[in-house]
Short mmCIF file of C-alpha atoms and ligand atoms in Angstrom, two decimals:
data_model
loop_
_atom_site.label_atom_id
_atom_site.label_comp_id
_atom_site.label_asym_id
_atom_site.label_seq_id
_atom_site.Cartn_x
_atom_site.Cartn_y
_atom_site.Cartn_z
CA MET A 1 -24.56 -31.46 14.80
CA ASN A 2 -23.08 -31.50 11.33
CA LEU A 3 -23.11 -29.56 8.11
CA LYS A 4 -25.80 -31.67 6.60
CA ASP A 5 -28.16 -30.87 9.46
CA LEU A 6 -27.59 -27.22 8.75
CA ASN A 7 -28.95 -27.91 5.32
CA VAL A 8 -26.03 -26.19 3.74
CA ILE A 9 -25.39 -28.62 0.94
CA SER A 10 -27.80 -27.37 -1.59
CA ILE A 11 -26.43 -26.38 -4.94
CA GLN A 12 -25.75 -28.84 -7.73
CA ASP A 13 -22.23 -28.61 -9.02
CA ASP A 14 -20.99 -30.63 -11.93
CA SER A 15 -17.31 -30.20 -11.22
CA PHE A 16 -17.78 -31.61 -7.76
CA ILE A 17 -19.57 -34.60 -9.21
CA ALA A 18 -16.70 -34.97 -11.67
CA GLU A 19 -14.24 -34.91 -8.81
CA ILE A 20 -16.22 -37.51 -7.00
CA CYS A 21 -16.19 -39.66 -10.14
CA LEU A 22 -12.44 -39.36 -10.26
CA LEU A 23 -12.44 -40.92 -6.85
CA TYR A 24 -13.33 -44.22 -8.39
CA LEU A 25 -10.18 -44.15 -10.47
CA PHE A 26 -7.92 -43.74 -7.49
CA THR A 27 -9.09 -46.24 -5.00
CA ASP A 28 -6.58 -45.70 -2.21
CA ARG A 29 -6.93 -42.00 -2.34
CA LYS A 30 -10.64 -42.47 -2.56
CA LYS A 31 -10.73 -44.45 0.62
CA GLU A 32 -8.67 -41.87 2.50
CA PHE A 33 -10.75 -39.08 1.13
CA GLN A 34 -14.08 -40.63 1.78
CA GLY A 35 -12.85 -41.62 5.21
CA ILE A 36 -12.13 -37.98 5.98
CA LEU A 37 -15.36 -36.73 4.43
CA SER A 38 -17.42 -39.20 6.37
CA LYS A 39 -15.63 -38.40 9.63
CA LEU A 40 -16.34 -34.75 8.94
CA LYS A 41 -19.91 -35.63 7.99
CA ILE A 42 -19.63 -33.73 4.75
CA ALA A 43 -21.83 -35.35 2.12
CA SER A 44 -19.62 -36.98 -0.49
CA ASP A 45 -22.45 -38.00 -2.77
CA GLY A 46 -21.89 -35.09 -5.11
CA SER A 47 -24.88 -33.17 -3.85
CA GLY A 48 -23.07 -29.84 -4.01
CA LYS A 49 -20.52 -27.54 -2.51
CA LEU A 50 -20.56 -25.31 0.51
CA THR A 51 -21.24 -21.72 -0.43
CA LEU A 52 -20.36 -18.42 1.17
CA ARG A 53 -24.03 -17.81 1.71
CA ASP A 54 -24.36 -20.96 3.81
CA ILE A 55 -21.69 -19.70 6.15
CA LEU A 56 -22.82 -16.10 6.40
CA GLU A 57 -26.40 -17.05 7.20
CA ILE A 58 -27.24 -16.03 10.74
CA SER A 59 -29.40 -18.44 12.68
CA SER A 60 -29.64 -19.72 16.20
CA GLU A 61 -27.12 -22.39 15.14
CA SER A 62 -24.56 -19.84 14.04
CA LEU A 63 -24.69 -18.02 17.36
CA LYS A 64 -24.03 -21.15 19.37
CA ASP A 65 -20.59 -21.70 20.80
CA TRP A 66 -19.06 -24.34 18.60
CA THR A 67 -17.15 -26.60 20.89
CA PRO A 68 -16.44 -29.67 18.79
CA GLN A 69 -17.32 -32.97 20.40
CA THR A 70 -17.13 -35.23 17.39
CA THR A 71 -15.16 -35.06 14.16
CA GLY A 72 -18.42 -34.12 12.45
CA ASP A 73 -18.37 -30.79 14.31
CA LEU A 74 -14.93 -29.85 13.01
CA PRO A 75 -15.84 -28.22 9.66
CA CYS A 76 -18.40 -25.99 11.37
CA HIS A 77 -16.01 -25.17 14.16
CA PHE A 78 -13.30 -24.22 11.70
CA LEU A 79 -15.59 -22.12 9.51
CA ARG A 80 -17.28 -20.26 12.35
CA LYS A 81 -14.04 -19.57 14.20
CA VAL A 82 -12.11 -18.47 11.15
CA MET A 83 -14.94 -16.13 10.13
CA ALA A 84 -14.73 -14.63 13.63
CA LEU A 85 -10.93 -14.29 13.19
CA ASN A 86 -10.39 -16.48 16.23
CA GLY A 87 -6.79 -17.73 16.48
CA THR A 88 -7.95 -21.13 17.70
CA ALA A 89 -9.85 -21.80 14.45
CA ARG A 90 -7.51 -24.54 13.24
CA SER A 91 -7.66 -26.55 16.44
CA THR A 92 -9.21 -29.97 16.00
CA ASN A 93 -9.29 -30.90 19.65
CA LEU A 94 -12.43 -32.66 20.60
CA VAL A 95 -13.96 -31.92 23.94
CA GLN A 96 -14.74 -35.24 25.58
CA LYS A 97 -18.23 -35.74 26.79
CA THR A 98 -18.23 -36.58 30.48
CA PRO A 99 -17.97 -40.35 30.63
CA ASN A 100 -21.03 -42.21 31.68
CA HIS A 101 -20.32 -44.03 34.92
CA GLN A 102 -23.58 -45.83 35.13
CA GLY A 103 -23.40 -49.52 34.82
CA CYS A 104 -19.98 -49.82 36.40
CA SER A 105 -19.88 -52.48 39.00
CA GLU A 106 -17.60 -52.26 42.00
CA GLU A 107 -14.97 -54.39 40.37
CA GLY A 108 -14.76 -51.81 37.61
CA GLN A 109 -16.36 -54.06 35.04
CA ILE A 110 -19.27 -53.26 32.78
CA ALA A 111 -21.31 -56.41 32.55
CA GLY A 112 -18.45 -58.58 31.44
CA PHE A 113 -16.50 -55.98 29.43
CA ASP A 114 -13.07 -54.65 30.38
CA ILE A 115 -12.80 -51.00 31.36
CA PHE A 116 -9.78 -50.47 29.16
CA SER A 117 -10.19 -51.78 25.66
CA LEU A 118 -8.52 -51.25 22.30
CA ALA A 119 -11.75 -49.80 20.95
CA ASP A 120 -11.37 -46.83 23.32
CA ILE A 121 -7.99 -45.91 21.90
CA ASN A 122 -9.60 -44.77 18.69
CA ALA A 123 -12.70 -43.39 20.31
CA SER A 124 -11.09 -40.00 20.88
CA ASP A 125 -9.56 -40.00 17.40
CA SER A 126 -9.31 -36.51 16.06
CA LEU A 127 -8.15 -35.36 12.67
CA HIS A 128 -5.11 -33.43 11.57
CA PRO A 129 -6.01 -29.73 11.20
CA LEU A 130 -4.63 -29.70 7.66
CA ASP A 131 -6.87 -32.62 6.66
CA VAL A 132 -9.85 -30.63 7.89
CA LEU A 133 -8.67 -27.54 6.04
CA CYS A 134 -8.10 -29.42 2.77
CA ALA A 135 -11.45 -31.21 2.98
CA VAL A 136 -13.36 -28.01 3.74
CA LEU A 137 -11.65 -26.12 0.91
CA LEU A 138 -12.20 -28.92 -1.60
CA CYS A 139 -15.88 -28.97 -0.69
CA SER A 140 -16.29 -25.18 -0.87
CA ASP A 141 -17.18 -23.09 -3.88
CA THR A 142 -14.74 -20.46 -5.12
CA PHE A 143 -16.35 -17.55 -3.27
CA LEU A 144 -16.21 -19.35 0.03
CA GLN A 145 -12.60 -20.38 -0.64
CA GLN A 146 -11.75 -16.74 -1.18
CA GLU A 147 -13.40 -15.73 2.07
CA ILE A 148 -11.71 -18.50 4.05
CA LEU A 149 -8.28 -17.57 2.75
CA SER A 150 -8.81 -13.84 3.41
CA LYS A 151 -9.78 -14.57 6.97
CA MET A 152 -6.90 -17.02 7.43
CA SER A 153 -4.53 -14.35 6.21
CA MET A 154 -5.89 -11.90 8.79
CA CYS A 155 -5.23 -14.51 11.47
CA GLN A 156 -1.66 -14.77 10.15
CA PHE A 157 -2.12 -18.44 9.29
CA ALA A 158 -0.08 -19.86 6.44
CA LEU A 159 -2.27 -20.22 3.34
CA PRO A 160 -2.63 -23.28 1.12
CA LEU A 161 -0.89 -22.58 -2.19
CA LEU A 162 -1.06 -26.00 -3.85
CA LEU A 163 -4.12 -27.87 -2.70
CA PRO A 164 -3.95 -31.66 -3.02
CA ALA A 165 -6.63 -33.17 -5.23
CA LEU A 166 -8.43 -36.44 -5.18
CA ASP A 167 -6.28 -37.54 -8.08
CA PRO A 168 -2.79 -37.53 -6.53
CA SER A 169 -1.13 -36.48 -9.80
CA LYS A 170 -3.28 -33.37 -9.88
CA CYS A 171 -3.33 -30.45 -7.55
CA THR A 172 -4.64 -26.91 -7.72
CA LEU A 173 -2.86 -23.60 -7.35
CA THR A 174 -4.93 -21.14 -5.34
CA LEU A 175 -4.64 -17.87 -7.24
CA TRP A 176 -8.25 -16.74 -7.32
CA ALA A 177 -8.62 -17.68 -3.67
CA VAL A 178 -6.01 -15.08 -2.63
CA ARG A 179 -7.02 -12.50 -5.28
CA ASP A 180 -8.58 -10.01 -2.92
CA ILE A 181 -5.99 -10.08 -0.13
CA VAL A 182 -4.05 -6.83 0.28
CA ARG A 183 -1.18 -6.36 2.72
CA LYS A 184 0.47 -3.29 4.11
CA TRP A 185 4.05 -3.05 5.38
CA ARG A 186 6.89 -0.66 5.98
CA PRO A 187 10.17 -1.57 4.27
CA HIS A 188 13.35 -0.15 5.79
CA SER A 189 13.79 2.10 2.79
CA LEU A 190 10.66 3.94 3.97
CA ALA A 191 11.35 3.75 7.71
CA GLN A 192 12.63 7.33 7.93
CA SER A 193 9.72 8.88 6.09
CA ARG A 194 7.27 6.63 8.00
CA GLY A 195 5.72 5.73 4.66
CA PHE A 196 4.32 2.32 3.87
CA ARG A 197 3.58 0.12 0.91
CA GLU A 198 0.29 -1.57 0.26
CA GLU A 199 -0.12 -4.17 -2.41
CA SER A 200 -2.20 -7.11 -3.50
CA LEU A 201 -0.59 -10.41 -2.48
CA VAL A 202 -1.11 -11.73 -5.98
CA LEU A 203 0.80 -8.91 -7.68
CA MET A 204 3.53 -8.43 -5.11
CA SER A 205 6.90 -9.58 -6.49
CA MET A 206 9.47 -10.87 -4.03
CA PRO A 207 12.03 -13.64 -3.54
CA THR A 208 10.58 -17.04 -2.60
CA ILE A 209 12.33 -19.52 -0.32
CA SER A 210 11.05 -23.05 0.05
CA PHE A 211 11.37 -25.71 2.71
CA VAL A 212 10.95 -29.40 1.92
CA ARG A 213 11.66 -32.67 3.70
CA LEU A 214 13.57 -35.69 2.43
CA GLY A 215 12.93 -38.93 4.29
CA SER A 216 11.73 -38.91 7.85
CA CYS A 217 12.81 -36.34 10.35
CA SER A 218 12.81 -36.38 14.14
CA PHE A 219 11.99 -32.70 14.51
CA SER A 220 9.24 -30.58 13.00
CA LYS A 221 10.18 -28.53 9.95
CA SER A 222 7.07 -26.41 10.33
CA LYS A 223 7.84 -25.61 13.96
CA LEU A 224 11.33 -24.60 12.94
CA LEU A 225 9.86 -22.35 10.23
CA ASN A 226 7.57 -20.67 12.77
CA GLU A 227 10.64 -19.88 14.86
CA VAL A 228 12.48 -18.57 11.82
CA LEU A 229 9.62 -16.27 10.80
CA SER A 230 8.52 -15.07 14.24
CA PRO A 231 9.73 -11.68 15.37
CA SER A 232 11.85 -11.89 18.53
CA GLN A 233 9.77 -12.11 21.75
CA GLN A 234 6.61 -12.69 19.76
CA HIS A 235 6.22 -16.29 18.74
CA HIS A 236 3.50 -17.04 16.23
CA ASP A 237 2.38 -20.38 14.77
CA PHE A 238 2.06 -19.54 11.09
CA PHE A 239 2.27 -23.24 10.25
CA ILE A 240 0.54 -26.07 12.10
CA HIS A 241 3.23 -28.33 13.55
CA ARG A 242 3.38 -31.66 15.26
CA ASP A 243 3.96 -30.33 18.77
CA MET A 244 0.67 -28.44 18.69
CA GLU A 245 -2.47 -30.07 20.03
CA SER A 246 -3.76 -32.48 17.33
CA GLY A 247 -0.74 -31.60 15.21
CA ASN A 248 0.60 -35.11 15.77
CA VAL A 249 -2.45 -36.91 14.38
CA PRO A 250 -1.28 -38.60 11.16
CA ARG A 251 -2.22 -36.68 8.01
CA GLU A 252 -4.45 -38.59 5.63
CA ILE A 253 -5.09 -36.31 2.68
CA ALA A 254 -2.99 -33.21 3.35
CA ASP A 255 0.36 -34.63 2.30
CA GLY A 256 1.48 -32.88 -0.84
CA LEU A 257 -0.06 -29.64 0.36
CA VAL A 258 2.19 -26.64 -0.25
CA GLU A 259 1.60 -23.77 2.13
CA ILE A 260 2.75 -20.20 1.73
CA SER A 261 3.47 -17.54 4.29
CA TRP A 262 4.86 -14.02 4.08
CA TYR A 263 7.16 -12.08 6.31
CA PHE A 264 6.51 -8.34 6.33
CA PRO A 265 8.83 -5.84 7.99
CA ALA A 266 7.26 -3.22 10.26
CA GLY A 267 9.92 -0.60 9.61
CA ARG A 268 11.80 -1.26 12.87
CA GLU A 269 15.43 -1.50 11.85
CA ASN A 270 16.72 -3.21 14.97
CA SER A 271 13.97 -5.77 15.47
CA ASP A 272 12.73 -6.68 11.96
CA LEU A 273 14.10 -10.00 10.75
CA PHE A 274 14.47 -8.81 7.17
CA PRO A 275 14.39 -5.28 5.71
CA GLU A 276 12.05 -6.26 2.86
CA PRO A 277 9.25 -8.87 2.60
CA VAL A 278 10.10 -12.55 2.08
CA VAL A 279 7.87 -15.40 0.94
CA VAL A 280 8.28 -18.88 2.35
CA THR A 281 6.64 -22.02 1.03
CA ASN A 282 6.42 -25.28 2.94
CA LEU A 283 5.79 -28.65 1.30
CA ARG A 284 4.03 -31.20 3.51
CA GLY A 285 5.19 -34.78 3.20
CA ASP A 286 8.30 -36.39 1.74
CA ILE A 287 9.57 -34.99 -1.57
CA GLU A 288 10.02 -38.48 -2.94
CA SER A 289 6.27 -39.06 -2.96
CA HIS A 290 5.42 -35.51 -4.04
CA TRP A 291 7.80 -34.93 -6.88
CA LEU A 292 5.41 -32.73 -8.89
CA GLN A 293 4.95 -30.33 -5.98
CA PHE A 294 8.67 -30.44 -5.31
CA SER A 295 9.44 -29.57 -8.95
CA PHE A 296 7.03 -26.69 -8.71
CA VAL A 297 8.58 -25.18 -5.57
CA THR A 298 12.11 -25.56 -6.95
CA GLN A 299 11.18 -23.77 -10.17
CA VAL A 300 9.67 -20.77 -8.45
CA SER A 301 12.14 -20.43 -5.57
CA SER A 302 15.40 -18.56 -5.17
CA ALA A 303 16.55 -21.27 -2.78
CA VAL A 304 15.23 -24.60 -1.52
CA PHE A 305 16.11 -25.88 1.93
CA ILE A 306 16.09 -29.66 2.09
CA VAL A 307 15.54 -30.77 5.65
CA THR A 308 16.81 -34.31 6.15
CA GLU A 309 18.44 -36.56 8.70
CA ASN A 310 20.15 -38.98 6.42
CA ILE A 311 21.50 -39.02 2.88
CA GLY A 312 22.08 -42.61 1.80
CA GLU A 313 22.35 -44.38 -1.54
CA ARG A 314 18.69 -43.89 -2.35
CA GLU A 315 18.59 -40.21 -1.40
CA TYR A 316 21.81 -39.63 -3.30
CA ALA A 317 20.31 -41.06 -6.48
CA LEU A 318 17.21 -38.91 -6.10
CA LEU A 319 19.17 -35.73 -5.47
CA SER A 320 21.58 -36.42 -8.37
CA SER A 321 18.63 -36.16 -10.71
CA LEU A 322 18.38 -32.47 -9.83
CA GLN A 323 21.59 -31.85 -11.75
CA GLY A 324 21.64 -29.00 -14.20
CA SER A 325 19.23 -26.60 -12.53
CA ASP A 326 20.26 -23.16 -11.37
CA ILE A 327 18.39 -23.45 -8.12
CA LYS A 328 20.38 -23.12 -4.93
CA TYR A 329 19.86 -26.07 -2.61
CA TYR A 330 20.63 -25.87 1.07
CA PHE A 331 20.77 -28.89 3.35
CA THR A 332 20.06 -29.05 7.02
CA LEU A 333 21.48 -32.12 8.72
CA HIS A 334 21.50 -33.38 12.27
CA CYS A 335 24.96 -33.57 13.89
CA ASN A 336 24.19 -36.54 16.09
CA SER A 337 22.49 -38.64 13.50
CA GLY A 338 24.16 -42.06 13.55
CA LYS A 339 24.75 -41.91 9.84
CA ILE A 340 26.27 -38.46 9.69
CA LYS A 341 29.53 -39.75 8.21
CA GLU A 342 27.75 -41.54 5.39
CA SER A 343 25.54 -38.49 4.76
CA LEU A 344 28.51 -36.15 4.52
CA GLY A 345 30.18 -38.57 2.11
CA PHE A 346 27.22 -38.48 -0.27
CA LEU A 347 26.87 -34.73 0.15
CA ASN A 348 30.50 -34.33 -0.93
CA GLN A 349 29.73 -36.31 -4.06
CA LEU A 350 26.69 -34.10 -4.67
CA ALA A 351 28.63 -30.86 -4.16
CA PRO A 352 29.89 -30.50 -7.76
CA VAL A 353 26.57 -31.74 -9.18
CA LEU A 354 24.42 -29.26 -7.28
CA LYS A 355 27.11 -26.56 -7.06
CA LEU A 356 27.25 -26.65 -3.27
CA ASP A 357 29.81 -24.88 -1.11
CA LYS A 358 30.30 -24.82 2.65
CA SER A 359 27.51 -22.28 3.15
CA HIS A 360 24.99 -24.74 1.71
CA LEU A 361 25.11 -27.07 4.70
CA LEU A 362 23.52 -26.06 7.97
CA MET A 363 24.23 -28.41 10.84
CA ARG A 364 21.68 -28.70 13.56
CA GLU A 365 23.18 -29.50 16.93
CA ASN A 366 21.53 -31.85 19.31
CA THR A 367 20.55 -29.28 21.86
CA ARG A 368 17.08 -28.73 23.18
CA SER A 369 17.01 -25.13 22.08
CA ASN A 370 16.92 -24.30 18.42
CA ALA A 371 17.99 -20.70 19.00
CA GLY A 372 21.45 -20.87 17.44
CA PHE A 373 20.23 -22.84 14.47
CA VAL A 374 17.30 -20.49 13.95
CA SER A 375 19.50 -17.42 13.78
CA LYS A 376 21.86 -19.23 11.38
CA LEU A 377 18.87 -19.95 9.14
CA GLN A 378 17.64 -16.37 9.39
CA SER A 379 20.97 -14.94 8.34
CA THR A 380 21.22 -17.43 5.45
CA ILE A 381 17.74 -16.44 4.27
CA GLY A 382 18.72 -12.77 4.64
CA SER A 383 21.73 -13.19 2.40
CA ILE A 384 19.79 -15.22 -0.18
CA ARG A 385 17.15 -12.51 -0.20
CA SER A 386 19.60 -9.72 -0.80
CA SER A 387 21.63 -11.54 -3.46
CA THR A 388 18.89 -13.15 -5.55
CA SER A 389 17.64 -11.68 -8.76
CA LYS A 390 14.72 -14.07 -8.93
CA ILE A 391 11.69 -12.03 -7.98
CA VAL A 392 8.29 -13.59 -8.61
CA ASN A 393 4.65 -12.90 -7.86
CA LEU A 394 1.73 -15.31 -7.64
CA GLU A 395 0.75 -14.74 -11.25
CA ASP A 396 4.25 -15.89 -12.28
CA LEU A 397 3.75 -18.94 -10.07
CA ALA A 398 0.55 -19.70 -11.96
CA VAL A 399 2.47 -19.67 -15.26
CA THR A 400 4.95 -22.24 -13.89
CA ALA A 401 2.08 -24.30 -12.49
CA ARG A 402 0.35 -24.50 -15.87
CA GLU A 403 3.60 -25.56 -17.54
CA LEU A 404 3.83 -28.45 -15.08
CA GLY A 405 0.22 -29.46 -15.65
CA ILE A 406 -0.99 -28.16 -12.31
CA GLN A 407 -4.47 -26.68 -12.42
CA VAL A 408 -4.95 -23.04 -11.53
CA ASP A 409 -8.25 -22.29 -9.80
CA GLU A 410 -8.71 -19.10 -11.80
CA ASP A 411 -8.70 -21.03 -15.07
CA CYS A 412 -12.15 -22.44 -14.35
CA GLU A 413 -14.92 -21.33 -16.68
CA GLU A 414 -16.77 -19.18 -14.13
CA CYS A 415 -13.67 -17.16 -13.26
CA GLN A 416 -12.72 -16.76 -16.91
CA SER A 417 -16.14 -15.57 -18.01
CA ALA A 418 -16.45 -13.22 -15.03
CA ARG A 419 -13.05 -11.82 -15.87
CA LYS A 420 -14.06 -11.30 -19.49
CA CYS A 421 -17.21 -9.44 -18.43
CA THR A 422 -15.19 -7.25 -16.07
CA GLU A 423 -12.64 -6.44 -18.72
CA GLU A 424 -15.35 -5.41 -21.16
CA ILE A 425 -16.54 -2.86 -18.61
CA THR A 426 -13.19 -1.64 -17.32
CA GLU A 427 -11.77 -1.26 -20.84
CA GLU A 428 -14.02 1.77 -21.26
CA ILE A 429 -12.71 3.48 -18.14
CA LYS A 430 -10.09 6.09 -18.96
CA ASP A 431 -10.64 8.44 -16.07
CA VAL A 432 -12.46 7.08 -13.02
CA ALA A 433 -14.14 10.32 -11.96
CA THR A 434 -15.44 11.09 -15.46
CA TYR A 435 -16.58 7.51 -15.93
CA LYS A 436 -18.50 7.55 -12.67
CA ARG A 437 -20.21 10.83 -13.58
CA LYS A 438 -21.18 9.53 -17.00
CA THR A 439 -22.16 5.97 -16.16
CA LEU A 440 -23.40 6.01 -12.60
CA ARG A 441 -25.84 8.87 -13.15
CA CYS A 442 -28.21 8.01 -10.33
CA GLN A 443 -25.36 8.41 -7.91
CA GLY A 444 -23.01 11.41 -7.91
CA ASP A 445 -24.76 14.76 -7.62
CA LEU A 446 -28.33 13.45 -7.58
CA TRP A 447 -27.44 11.03 -4.83
CA LYS A 448 -25.77 13.69 -2.70
CA ARG A 449 -28.80 15.96 -2.94
CA LEU A 450 -31.09 13.09 -2.11
CA VAL A 451 -29.10 12.28 1.00
CA LYS A 452 -29.27 15.89 2.15
CA VAL A 453 -33.04 15.93 1.72
CA GLU A 454 -33.43 12.66 3.62
CA LYS A 455 -31.27 14.01 6.40
CA GLU A 456 -33.32 17.18 6.68
CA LEU A 457 -36.50 15.14 6.78
CA CYS A 458 -35.18 13.47 9.91
CA GLN A 459 -33.41 16.37 11.56
CA MET A 460 -35.81 19.24 10.63
CA LYS A 461 -33.05 21.80 11.22
CA TRP A 462 -34.35 24.60 9.06
CA GLN A 463 -38.03 24.25 9.81
CA GLY A 464 -38.48 27.81 11.08
CA PRO A 465 -42.06 29.02 11.58
CA THR A 466 -43.56 26.59 9.00
CA SER A 467 -45.81 23.91 10.48
CA ILE A 468 -44.45 20.40 10.68
CA GLU A 469 -47.01 19.09 8.21
CA ASP A 470 -46.27 21.73 5.56
CA TYR A 471 -42.54 21.55 6.08
CA LYS A 472 -42.53 17.75 5.73
CA SER A 473 -44.64 17.71 2.61
CA GLU A 474 -42.46 20.42 1.05
CA TRP A 475 -39.34 18.34 1.57
CA LYS A 476 -41.07 15.12 0.56
CA GLU A 477 -41.93 16.83 -2.71
CA LYS A 478 -38.22 17.59 -3.18
CA LEU A 479 -37.44 13.96 -2.39
CA TRP A 480 -39.89 12.60 -4.97
CA GLY A 481 -38.59 15.12 -7.51
CA LEU A 482 -35.07 13.78 -7.13
CA CYS A 483 -36.24 10.14 -7.23
CA ARG A 484 -38.17 10.89 -10.43
CA ARG A 485 -35.03 12.34 -11.96
CA GLN A 486 -33.11 9.21 -10.98
CA ASN A 487 -35.79 7.10 -12.55
CA GLN A 488 -35.53 9.02 -15.78
CA CYS A 489 -31.86 8.15 -16.20
CA ASP A 490 -31.46 5.59 -18.96
CA LEU A 491 -29.49 2.47 -18.34
CA THR A 492 -25.96 3.36 -19.46
CA GLU A 493 -23.91 0.93 -21.46
CA GLY A 494 -21.62 0.00 -18.57
CA MET A 495 -24.59 -0.72 -16.33
CA ALA A 496 -26.26 -2.81 -19.02
CA GLU A 497 -23.06 -4.84 -19.45
CA PHE A 498 -22.89 -5.36 -15.71
CA ILE A 499 -26.45 -6.56 -15.43
CA LYS A 500 -25.98 -8.86 -18.40
CA GLY A 501 -22.82 -10.30 -16.88
CA ILE A 502 -24.26 -10.86 -13.44
CA GLY A 503 -27.46 -12.26 -14.93
CA HIS A 504 -25.37 -14.76 -16.84
CA LEU A 505 -23.53 -15.85 -13.70
CA PHE A 506 -26.70 -16.08 -11.64
CA PRO A 507 -29.51 -17.13 -13.99
CA ASN A 508 -32.09 -16.84 -11.21
CA LEU A 509 -31.19 -13.23 -10.69
CA SER A 510 -31.79 -12.18 -14.29
CA ARG A 511 -35.51 -12.62 -13.77
CA LEU A 512 -35.38 -9.60 -11.49
CA PHE A 513 -34.26 -7.27 -14.25
C1 LIG B 601 -11.74 -18.10 20.52
O1 LIG B 601 -12.37 -19.35 20.68
C2 LIG B 601 -12.10 -19.97 21.92
C3 LIG B 601 -12.65 -21.37 21.89
O2 LIG B 601 -14.01 -21.40 21.61
C4 LIG B 601 -12.69 -19.10 23.04
O3 LIG B 601 -12.44 -19.69 24.29
C5 LIG B 601 -12.07 -17.72 22.97
O4 LIG B 601 -12.68 -16.87 23.91
C6 LIG B 601 -12.22 -17.12 21.58
N1 LIG B 601 -11.43 -15.92 21.50
C7 LIG B 601 -11.97 -14.75 21.17
C8 LIG B 601 -11.03 -13.60 21.14
O5 LIG B 601 -13.15 -14.62 20.91
C1 LIG B 602 -7.66 -47.52 15.10
O1 LIG B 602 -7.43 -46.71 13.96
C2 LIG B 602 -6.47 -47.24 13.07
C3 LIG B 602 -6.21 -46.20 11.99
O2 LIG B 602 -7.35 -45.47 11.65
C4 LIG B 602 -7.00 -48.56 12.51
O3 LIG B 602 -6.06 -49.11 11.60
C5 LIG B 602 -7.22 -49.51 13.66
O4 LIG B 602 -7.77 -50.71 13.17
C6 LIG B 602 -8.16 -48.89 14.70
N1 LIG B 602 -8.21 -49.76 15.86
C7 LIG B 602 -9.36 -50.11 16.45
C8 LIG B 602 -9.24 -51.00 17.62
O5 LIG B 602 -10.46 -49.69 16.08
#
């Protein structure tokens, strides 16, 4: 079963075709990408993008339990599970079909073939969950992207902030995709009054702290981050990490992905990790091969944690080039790394260049438990949070992204023209209640009376001695009277603008008006 069988790829989309054309310019990337798309059985022939409608459609297929058996089942599994807010949505484990024992001879040989062969090693090949996520998002239209990210946020999954593109020098900031997410929390300043704050993720300004990796690393940065952000006694995997099932499958297209996650206090002064919200971003892959994304996270962050195991000549040269910025860099090193002496030597040379002091180095001991290191990180983040003056929201991030040549999803023509239409309407609104009364004339008072009449027609509470027939026709007359009055209302200007706007976005719909 795959997406194509569901007949979900239906709408022509020029930008998707353009993206596919770009593929031909970047052959390596193209191969990786097409490899993933073909494993996922998503059509890569430019025949269109997945739409929200495809996913919301209810059919016998959508009610089936989606246990993925092949990589081609993974997009459906992810989409169905995430829509159902199931915490296992990101899993890419394939359920093995029961092996077929027929044909095995007593010696354990199948007509001259070995039982154990190299071909079998890849037979159970799964995909990295982030590859599936990136591929599905890149093949989805903007409405579906928005829905996926809203649902992911409800599941407390980290969200993609910079989505890798087919062209490795390009990536996209997801601003529109998180536009409609609203979060509620209780900062400690409101703990006494039991008040809370509720704000759109896009407009919420707060300090940002980023985590990146330099070189290879024997432990998982994302797992560490989950420990840092999880409330005590309540571990949560915000980020996919390599010790999760399928988390150790090599990533093919998701390197360069920047994910974002938020910590929100619940107003419990002795168990909250931080008294106010904190944003954390996580760059996947080595900074050396994702310099654009790295530049982006450094420019928007109050502090950047560079997780590394070794700083040698090459790393030193790379890090020296960061000279002159005001960003605070923190390093986490491994005590038992064989090259610790060399690393410390280079770090000492970097200290004046990057304005480092003792607090900027966090040593990770070689113990099995991360507990001590995690609390050291938490207190460092806490002090960065309370001392920083750099407070940014996602719209500020979009400004930085544009300066660096990163695309912002909201800059696409559809979003811009929809926004213009909306602004033309909302510009007129001075007072919401007055505007509603004036513009939405069929609703308001007429609507309320209509509802009362409909209710009485069902409930027949005040029928009294009148016969059912007479009583019903009396009230039906009232109903038609109110409907006639609704029909007499002229189309107000705001309504006309709305219909024009929506008709422009959906040409097929305008025939209805
Ligand atoms: C989530 O999906 C898994 C795997 O299909 C299933 O076993 C589990 O019951 C689901 N959880 C909920 C809460 O529906
Ligand atoms: C297994 O997969 C790897 C990576 O995708 C590939 O390079 C290798 O040739 C495959 N091996 C076999 C036996 O198919």
